[in-house]
Amino acid sequence: MSSSNPQGLQAFPDELSERKAWLEPFDWYREMREQAPVRYDPTRGVWDVFRYDDVKEMLDDDERFSVSPRNADGFQEPEGEEAGVMLDTMLMQDPPRHDELRGVVDEEFSPRTIRELEPRIRELTTELLDDILDNGGEIDLVEEFAYPLPVIVIAELLGVPPEDREQFKQWSDAIVSAASEDENTEEFYERQDEMRQEMAFYFVQLMEDRRENPRDDLISTLVTAEIDGEPLDHREILGTCILLLVAGNITTTNLITNAMRCFDEDDAFEELAGDDRALTTAIEEVLRYRSPVQAMTRVAMEDVTIHGETIEEGDRIVVWLGSGNRDERQFDDADEFRADRTPNQHFGFGYGTHYCLGAPLARLEAKVALSELLSRVSNVTIPETTLEPTRSSFIYGVDSLPIRFDRE
């Protein structure tokens, strides 16, 4: 069994196994909310939960619903020193360890600290747009803009050279990818393991350097931090570096890209150009309507009965944030994109203890990126093309998005 898939889980439900279905899963969500709001999938060996209130309850109750796969029945610890380092990050740790690990970097990602980054993010955005908009009236938004920007930002925060960002993209993609139907699953996971090992080796070298030569960056913060007088474990530091790189890049890339898709469908480009307040509200609606993260996992810590179904202690659960975000019980006209929707209590960044650490950064990056882009172009259109969804069971976006425009 591959260490990249230690639980042996099939990534996608059968209903979403085709890429076209994963591009538009929302009809299936609606069907499940009505007919089977809590259902067991024997093929994947997990419970799926679809309604807003149930999703919120599971995300908010750390005692009954753990984030750690180690609490699941049949869990097998990955083999190898660097395998499964994500299991030791705040992402997959329950309180109190989650709170201790998060506390090490919490200040660096606080709204106040992130606001101070706006001039630098705007400078980087301007430089990128100067380069790509001169090449003509069509660009691939993902490859040329939505991906490079957050990679450069997180590279600077971590303290790694931005010239390595193309290698970062390969590593990030490997972490979140799921095998497609036409691939040999075991070979796919072996390749994925190789990419993880490369990334781990890269960060270990940086960690060793920062112990000897600390700087004003996140890696230095991690390697010099102590909790109750004890330094962080090597795997905790390595896993946190990987988490910050991958989660930060993928969330913001897909938020920017999904936003442009939504604005195109709603014909909202002109309305939002030059109005940062309206754009900020619209970004929140993107997080609800086409959230970059569609699902999260939990493990039941005791027997729980919901909608007549009993989830037993040790059972794995997938809580579908994307379905909760389309629940008609919570949102009026839930299947409509309304750029001015308020209030908007979505699950775009999760909920509860594990609410996304990088949410302030992702919001700021998206606002600056979209504001600068829309101020420089007009007559934006997305040409007819076959969109390919990101190959991940939980991450929602597209691999490529061509946009056409006139220079403003």
Short mmCIF file of N, CA, C and O in Angstrom, two decimals, residues 150-207:
data_model
loop_
_atom_site.label_atom_id
_atom_site.label_comp_id
_atom_site.label_asym_id
_atom_site.label_seq_id
_atom_site.Cartn_x
_atom_site.Cartn_y
_atom_site.Cartn_z
N PRO A 150 0.45 33.76 -5.94
CA PRO A 150 0.55 33.25 -4.57
C PRO A 150 1.82 32.44 -4.32
O PRO A 150 2.30 32.39 -3.18
N VAL A 151 2.39 31.83 -5.35
CA VAL A 151 3.64 31.10 -5.17
C VAL A 151 4.76 32.06 -4.78
O VAL A 151 5.53 31.79 -3.85
N ILE A 152 4.84 33.18 -5.47
CA ILE A 152 5.88 34.16 -5.15
C ILE A 152 5.68 34.70 -3.74
O ILE A 152 6.63 34.86 -2.96
N VAL A 153 4.43 34.99 -3.38
CA VAL A 153 4.14 35.54 -2.06
C VAL A 153 4.54 34.56 -0.96
O VAL A 153 5.24 34.92 0.00
N ILE A 154 4.09 33.31 -1.07
CA ILE A 154 4.40 32.36 0.01
C ILE A 154 5.88 32.00 0.01
O ILE A 154 6.46 31.72 1.06
N ALA A 155 6.52 32.04 -1.18
CA ALA A 155 7.96 31.80 -1.23
C ALA A 155 8.71 32.85 -0.42
O ALA A 155 9.63 32.53 0.34
N GLU A 156 8.29 34.10 -0.58
CA GLU A 156 8.94 35.17 0.18
C GLU A 156 8.68 35.03 1.67
O GLU A 156 9.58 35.25 2.50
N LEU A 157 7.45 34.66 2.05
CA LEU A 157 7.13 34.52 3.47
C LEU A 157 7.90 33.38 4.10
O LEU A 157 8.39 33.48 5.23
N LEU A 158 7.99 32.26 3.39
CA LEU A 158 8.73 31.11 3.92
C LEU A 158 10.23 31.37 3.95
O LEU A 158 10.93 30.89 4.84
N GLY A 159 10.70 32.11 2.97
CA GLY A 159 12.13 32.36 2.88
C GLY A 159 12.82 31.49 1.85
O GLY A 159 14.00 31.17 2.00
N VAL A 160 12.10 31.11 0.80
CA VAL A 160 12.70 30.28 -0.26
C VAL A 160 12.77 31.10 -1.55
O VAL A 160 11.96 32.01 -1.76
N PRO A 161 13.74 30.78 -2.40
CA PRO A 161 13.94 31.58 -3.61
C PRO A 161 12.74 31.49 -4.55
O PRO A 161 12.28 30.39 -4.88
N PRO A 162 12.21 32.61 -5.01
CA PRO A 162 11.04 32.58 -5.90
C PRO A 162 11.34 31.91 -7.24
O PRO A 162 10.43 31.45 -7.92
N GLU A 163 12.64 31.82 -7.61
CA GLU A 163 12.96 31.16 -8.88
C GLU A 163 12.66 29.66 -8.85
O GLU A 163 12.66 29.00 -9.89
N ASP A 164 12.39 29.12 -7.66
CA ASP A 164 12.04 27.70 -7.55
C ASP A 164 10.54 27.46 -7.70
O ASP A 164 10.07 26.35 -7.49
N ARG A 165 9.78 28.50 -8.08
CA ARG A 165 8.33 28.36 -8.02
C ARG A 165 7.78 27.33 -9.01
O ARG A 165 6.75 26.71 -8.73
N GLU A 166 8.45 27.09 -10.14
CA GLU A 166 7.94 26.08 -11.06
C GLU A 166 8.06 24.69 -10.45
O GLU A 166 7.19 23.84 -10.63
N GLN A 167 9.14 24.48 -9.70
CA GLN A 167 9.28 23.22 -8.98
C GLN A 167 8.20 23.11 -7.90
O GLN A 167 7.64 22.04 -7.67
N PHE A 168 7.89 24.23 -7.26
CA PHE A 168 6.82 24.24 -6.27
C PHE A 168 5.50 23.79 -6.88
O PHE A 168 4.72 23.08 -6.24
N LYS A 169 5.24 24.24 -8.10
CA LYS A 169 3.97 23.88 -8.75
C LYS A 169 3.87 22.36 -8.91
O LYS A 169 2.83 21.78 -8.62
N GLN A 170 4.94 21.74 -9.34
CA GLN A 170 4.91 20.28 -9.50
C GLN A 170 4.66 19.59 -8.16
O GLN A 170 3.89 18.65 -8.06
N TRP A 171 5.33 20.08 -7.14
CA TRP A 171 5.14 19.48 -5.81
C TRP A 171 3.72 19.70 -5.30
O TRP A 171 3.10 18.78 -4.77
N SER A 172 3.23 20.90 -5.43
CA SER A 172 1.87 21.21 -4.97
C SER A 172 0.85 20.34 -5.67
O SER A 172 -0.06 19.78 -5.05
N ASP A 173 0.97 20.23 -6.99
CA ASP A 173 0.04 19.42 -7.75
C ASP A 173 0.08 17.96 -7.30
O ASP A 173 -0.95 17.29 -7.20
N ALA A 174 1.28 17.47 -7.01
CA ALA A 174 1.43 16.07 -6.60
C ALA A 174 0.74 15.80 -5.27
O ALA A 174 0.13 14.75 -5.06
N ILE A 175 0.81 16.76 -4.36
CA ILE A 175 0.24 16.57 -3.03
C ILE A 175 -1.27 16.38 -3.10
O ILE A 175 -1.84 15.54 -2.41
N VAL A 176 -1.96 17.16 -3.94
CA VAL A 176 -3.42 17.16 -3.92
C VAL A 176 -4.05 16.34 -5.03
O VAL A 176 -5.25 16.16 -5.05
N SER A 177 -3.24 15.82 -5.95
CA SER A 177 -3.80 15.12 -7.10
C SER A 177 -4.38 13.77 -6.71
O SER A 177 -3.95 13.14 -5.75
N ALA A 178 -5.36 13.36 -7.49
CA ALA A 178 -5.94 12.03 -7.38
C ALA A 178 -5.75 11.31 -8.71
O ALA A 178 -5.75 11.93 -9.77
N ALA A 179 -5.57 10.01 -8.65
CA ALA A 179 -5.36 9.24 -9.87
C ALA A 179 -6.59 9.30 -10.76
O ALA A 179 -7.72 9.21 -10.29
N SER A 180 -6.37 9.46 -12.07
CA SER A 180 -7.49 9.44 -13.01
C SER A 180 -7.82 8.01 -13.39
O SER A 180 -7.07 7.08 -13.11
N GLU A 181 -8.96 7.85 -14.05
CA GLU A 181 -9.44 6.51 -14.37
C GLU A 181 -8.49 5.74 -15.27
O GLU A 181 -8.42 4.52 -15.21
N ASP A 182 -7.76 6.45 -16.14
CA ASP A 182 -6.91 5.77 -17.10
C ASP A 182 -5.49 5.56 -16.60
O ASP A 182 -4.60 5.20 -17.36
N GLU A 183 -5.23 5.80 -15.32
CA GLU A 183 -3.90 5.62 -14.77
C GLU A 183 -3.83 4.37 -13.91
O GLU A 183 -4.81 3.98 -13.27
N ASN A 184 -2.65 3.79 -13.88
CA ASN A 184 -2.37 2.72 -12.93
C ASN A 184 -2.23 3.36 -11.55
O ASN A 184 -1.31 4.14 -11.30
N THR A 185 -3.14 3.02 -10.67
CA THR A 185 -3.20 3.71 -9.38
C THR A 185 -1.92 3.55 -8.57
O THR A 185 -1.41 4.52 -7.98
N GLU A 186 -1.35 2.34 -8.55
CA GLU A 186 -0.15 2.11 -7.76
C GLU A 186 1.04 2.89 -8.32
O GLU A 186 1.82 3.49 -7.57
N GLU A 187 1.16 2.92 -9.65
CA GLU A 187 2.24 3.70 -10.26
C GLU A 187 2.06 5.19 -9.97
O GLU A 187 3.03 5.91 -9.73
N PHE A 188 0.80 5.64 -10.01
CA PHE A 188 0.53 7.05 -9.73
C PHE A 188 0.99 7.41 -8.32
O PHE A 188 1.67 8.42 -8.12
N TYR A 189 0.65 6.59 -7.34
CA TYR A 189 1.03 6.90 -5.96
C TYR A 189 2.54 6.78 -5.75
O TYR A 189 3.11 7.50 -4.91
N GLU A 190 3.19 5.92 -6.51
CA GLU A 190 4.65 5.85 -6.41
C GLU A 190 5.29 7.14 -6.91
O GLU A 190 6.23 7.66 -6.30
N ARG A 191 4.78 7.67 -8.03
CA ARG A 191 5.29 8.95 -8.54
C ARG A 191 5.00 10.06 -7.54
O ARG A 191 5.83 10.95 -7.32
N GLN A 192 3.83 10.00 -6.94
CA GLN A 192 3.46 11.02 -5.96
C GLN A 192 4.41 10.98 -4.77
O GLN A 192 4.84 12.02 -4.26
N ASP A 193 4.76 9.78 -4.33
CA ASP A 193 5.70 9.63 -3.22
C ASP A 193 7.06 10.23 -3.57
O ASP A 193 7.71 10.89 -2.74
N GLU A 194 7.51 10.02 -4.80
CA GLU A 194 8.80 10.56 -5.22
C GLU A 194 8.80 12.08 -5.14
O GLU A 194 9.78 12.69 -4.70
N MET A 195 7.71 12.69 -5.57
CA MET A 195 7.61 14.14 -5.52
C MET A 195 7.60 14.64 -4.08
O MET A 195 8.23 15.65 -3.75
N ARG A 196 6.91 13.94 -3.22
CA ARG A 196 6.89 14.32 -1.81
C ARG A 196 8.29 14.25 -1.20
O ARG A 196 8.68 15.12 -0.41
N GLN A 197 9.03 13.21 -1.55
CA GLN A 197 10.37 13.05 -1.01
C GLN A 197 11.30 14.15 -1.49
O GLN A 197 12.13 14.67 -0.73
N GLU A 198 11.16 14.53 -2.77
CA GLU A 198 11.95 15.65 -3.29
C GLU A 198 11.66 16.92 -2.51
O GLU A 198 12.58 17.66 -2.13
N MET A 199 10.37 17.19 -2.28
CA MET A 199 9.99 18.40 -1.56
C MET A 199 10.49 18.36 -0.12
O MET A 199 10.99 19.36 0.40
N ALA A 200 10.39 17.19 0.51
CA ALA A 200 10.86 17.06 1.88
C ALA A 200 12.36 17.33 1.96
O ALA A 200 12.82 18.07 2.85
N PHE A 201 13.13 16.78 1.04
CA PHE A 201 14.58 16.99 1.04
C PHE A 201 14.92 18.46 0.87
O PHE A 201 15.81 19.00 1.54
N TYR A 202 14.18 19.13 -0.01
CA TYR A 202 14.41 20.55 -0.25
C TYR A 202 14.21 21.36 1.02
O TYR A 202 15.04 22.19 1.40
N PHE A 203 13.09 21.11 1.71
CA PHE A 203 12.80 21.87 2.92
C PHE A 203 13.74 21.51 4.07
O PHE A 203 14.09 22.38 4.88
N VAL A 204 14.15 20.26 4.16
CA VAL A 204 15.09 19.86 5.22
C VAL A 204 16.39 20.66 5.09
O VAL A 204 16.96 21.12 6.08
N GLN A 205 16.85 20.84 3.85
CA GLN A 205 18.07 21.63 3.65
C GLN A 205 17.88 23.07 4.11
O GLN A 205 18.77 23.65 4.77
N LEU A 206 16.71 23.66 3.77
CA LEU A 206 16.45 25.02 4.21
C LEU A 206 16.34 25.11 5.73
O LEU A 206 16.81 26.07 6.35
N MET A 207 15.72 24.10 6.35
CA MET A 207 15.59 24.09 7.80
C MET A 207 16.95 24.05 8.48
O MET A 207 17.20 24.78 9.46
#
